[in-house]
């Protein structure tokens, strides 16, 4: 089989020049039943390659317990069947606006700032993960008849650290486990990023959204020879809850793409198709230039204003990019036709949410074991990656009313005092109000997504600073976690004590609906619903939130079945009209 190499002037396959026209498509953000269609859309746009990250936390959710690592291989097989090369970016850190940057919370909770360094315990965990992952990649390298032509070392490391020993150990680990295709790094075109994130003997690439000539000039100051490549051409952007939707003009973005290609460079469109952060795994950023400010959670949709939208449809940007890419294809290599569109929902459907259970009843059936400790345990200590933790305190007394406040809250708490809702807090420090003792206090704390970029990566979730009455810590707390995964188990959900809904009450809602012709759909909740998660037939669509701007959740057609279907809605604050609409 021919060998793929990075020469002084460009990439070569079997000695013949190759320009990579790649697009990012994350297999974990697209339902597997739709991979072939989305890959076909990349081909039809004029691309010859697909790039994907690999999120460690999806495939090792609990230490030593691996989950469907074979999905990576199946996706690479689908890429080959579509006629595409593949670039694999296995991290271990990936950013990607994904929960914890792809790092497992069981590991970051234990190691904190020691992750993404030469720390022995971190590297040992990475090694065990790579032992399981890399066979899926190695056996599908291009010299073995597969599609894989490049493998990336870490991800934008120069934006985070400068531990060259760590990068070298990762590269050695990839090579030692059989990776023979060229290794690459990718960083912003800033001096400190390139000096901190590149590695001798490993091809360096740059990431940017504009200014291609200037970016490549900066790269050439560090690497005078070798293929030029923009590993992430940011042709759109992501959106935060409560913010404005990200939009980039199609013509302007196409102009930058043309500039990249006129430089003779290879390119990876980030994103070609963004997809959806299913399962409540959207990440979060911290505000401010130093990325240490208020939490800014990312919406469930990862549409990214990409050329292929969240529903798999071509946009104006798709057609603009297709026109540019057509001019850089080999002579006599016409653009493929677009693949047939997947089915869409045959007719709108309304599902009444006729059954309900209050939060405490849901916790009793689906929650983990309750713990009792002196101080509040973090989510990570309780083994909760995504979901909610109930903290229960008893205030001593008798004592007169004093200010009751929280410290180190991450991220939102619905607070009850003696069974009555007293406050909803969403800042790291906040006051509940003046409370007399004795009193029982419950805090239902929800994570809005772990930070995926910057110096606050790996920070814990939960009530990390404690509860204070006046200035006195309240010690002795019972904590119990409710993990989102628990609602994916039909047998467990069947044990929930369902009853008629109470108007506007938080809790778990259930409805059934019939579909005659299944297909892609959007799901909307009426006004009045505040924040929570939705499952259809056990598949978690992700978070909804009245904060906007996202108003509907994408329902992949393969999730629906002809005939009866089930929808679950877990609402944390207060419900509206008990029904959902699919269309």
XYZ file of C-alpha atoms in Angstrom, residues 115-315:
201
model
C -3.654 17.052 33.751
C -2.094 18.056 30.419
C 1.397 17.805 31.927
C 4.176 15.235 32.259
C 2.625 14.089 35.571
C 3.143 10.340 35.870
C -0.367 9.484 37.023
C -1.908 11.450 34.165
C 0.374 9.897 31.551
C -0.317 6.418 32.909
C -4.070 6.974 32.487
C -3.511 8.319 28.968
C -1.433 5.254 28.172
C -4.191 2.876 29.253
C -6.692 4.848 27.178
C -4.430 4.852 24.115
C -3.936 1.097 24.517
C -7.673 0.670 23.960
C -8.195 3.411 21.377
C -5.260 3.288 19.013
C -5.820 -0.197 17.539
C -8.997 1.289 15.999
C -6.823 3.906 14.277
C -3.613 2.000 13.549
C -5.265 -0.790 11.559
C -7.015 1.839 9.420
C -3.948 3.838 8.384
C -3.625 4.501 4.682
C -0.646 2.176 4.270
C -2.926 -0.642 5.465
C -5.691 0.216 3.059
C -7.551 2.520 5.431
C -8.331 6.251 5.257
C -6.143 7.654 8.087
C -3.430 10.001 6.819
C -2.642 12.218 9.845
C -2.841 11.866 13.641
C -2.642 14.902 15.896
C -0.637 15.224 19.118
C -2.738 16.905 21.852
C -4.687 20.002 20.783
C -3.762 23.690 20.749
C -1.365 23.002 23.579
C 0.398 26.320 23.064
C -2.757 28.082 24.247
C -2.492 26.272 27.576
C 1.021 25.221 28.508
C 4.608 24.733 27.464
C 5.507 21.274 28.784
C 7.611 19.943 25.927
C 8.323 16.761 27.879
C 4.578 16.032 27.970
C 4.193 16.553 24.222
C 7.203 14.373 23.497
C 5.831 11.574 25.702
C 2.510 11.725 23.836
C 4.251 11.545 20.464
C 6.374 8.631 21.638
C 3.234 6.896 22.911
C 1.530 7.268 19.540
C 4.559 5.980 17.644
C 5.129 3.158 20.107
C 1.567 1.944 19.594
C 1.920 1.728 15.835
C 1.020 5.132 14.385
C 3.094 5.456 11.205
C 1.353 8.266 9.362
C 2.694 11.796 9.993
C 2.047 13.298 13.405
C 0.934 16.934 13.611
C 0.323 19.659 16.168
C -2.147 22.520 15.756
C -1.938 25.934 17.381
C -2.900 29.534 16.877
C -0.477 31.646 14.813
C 0.831 33.534 17.864
C 4.462 33.431 18.893
C 3.829 31.997 22.363
C 1.371 29.438 20.992
C 3.750 28.139 18.357
C 6.737 28.077 20.707
C 4.747 26.302 23.420
C 2.721 23.893 21.313
C 5.062 22.621 18.596
C 7.406 19.689 18.835
C 10.652 18.941 16.948
C 10.133 16.247 14.342
C 6.357 16.724 14.304
C 4.603 18.686 11.549
C 3.199 22.000 12.824
C -0.113 23.407 11.554
C -2.004 26.590 12.426
C -5.599 27.467 13.312
C -7.301 30.728 12.361
C -10.420 32.310 10.928
C -8.877 35.020 8.754
C -5.521 36.470 7.721
C -4.227 33.317 6.055
C -1.066 34.840 4.600
C -0.066 36.375 7.921
C -0.780 33.128 9.777
C 1.289 31.045 7.381
C 4.108 33.605 7.546
C 4.131 33.205 11.337
C 4.251 29.425 10.918
C 7.144 29.679 8.476
C 9.177 31.574 11.067
C 9.023 28.406 13.159
C 8.987 25.850 10.370
C 10.736 27.084 7.198
C 9.865 23.867 5.335
C 7.113 21.295 5.260
C 3.488 21.305 4.134
C 1.407 24.366 4.919
C -1.895 23.499 6.561
C -4.652 25.275 8.405
C -5.900 22.542 10.720
C -8.861 24.643 11.851
C -10.279 27.218 9.480
C -12.979 28.710 11.709
C -15.660 29.269 9.102
C -18.288 29.817 11.807
C -18.412 29.841 15.599
C -20.229 28.403 18.591
C -23.006 29.993 20.657
C -23.468 30.411 24.406
C -26.727 30.227 26.321
C -28.066 33.745 26.741
C -25.921 35.051 23.876
C -26.492 35.842 20.232
C -26.379 33.129 17.553
C -23.017 32.972 15.797
C -23.281 33.966 12.136
C -20.541 34.510 9.544
C -21.189 35.806 6.050
C -20.862 33.020 3.481
C -19.133 35.152 0.854
C -16.593 36.535 3.311
C -15.772 33.055 4.660
C -15.443 31.711 1.107
C -12.972 34.500 0.368
C -10.745 33.388 3.228
C -10.981 29.772 2.061
C -9.824 30.880 -1.385
C -6.914 32.781 0.196
C -5.828 29.647 2.096
C -5.859 27.551 -1.054
C -4.077 30.210 -3.102
C -1.236 29.946 -0.590
C -0.850 26.336 -1.717
C -1.992 25.057 1.670
C -4.105 22.168 2.788
C -7.133 23.013 4.911
C -9.577 21.557 7.406
C -12.901 23.396 7.646
C -13.901 23.764 11.278
C -16.714 22.845 11.183
C -17.889 21.328 7.899
C -20.857 19.906 9.810
C -21.148 20.712 13.506
C -23.963 18.422 14.587
C -25.326 18.340 18.138
C -23.872 17.959 21.640
C -26.209 15.130 22.591
C -26.415 13.747 26.109
C -25.885 17.067 27.877
C -22.200 17.045 26.960
C -21.884 20.619 25.697
C -18.963 22.344 27.392
C -18.517 25.845 28.767
C -16.095 28.731 28.711
C -15.114 31.363 31.242
C -15.630 35.012 30.333
C -12.836 37.569 29.976
C -9.548 37.746 28.139
C -7.963 35.628 30.870
C -10.791 33.042 30.680
C -11.301 33.216 34.454
C -14.614 35.102 34.649
C -18.266 34.071 34.764
C -19.289 30.710 33.338
C -20.615 30.826 29.775
C -22.195 27.440 28.947
C -22.448 26.400 25.301
C -25.820 25.578 23.758
C -26.800 22.049 22.802
C -26.757 22.768 19.070
C -23.281 22.706 17.565
C -24.556 24.042 14.253
C -21.510 26.362 14.225
C -22.972 28.238 11.228
C -21.247 25.471 9.272
C -21.687 24.786 5.529
C -23.835 21.739 6.384
C -26.288 22.755 9.100
C -27.279 20.830 12.225
C -30.039 19.033 10.294
C -27.665 17.989 7.492
C -28.911 20.548 4.972
C -26.686 22.578 2.625
C -26.492 26.283 3.466
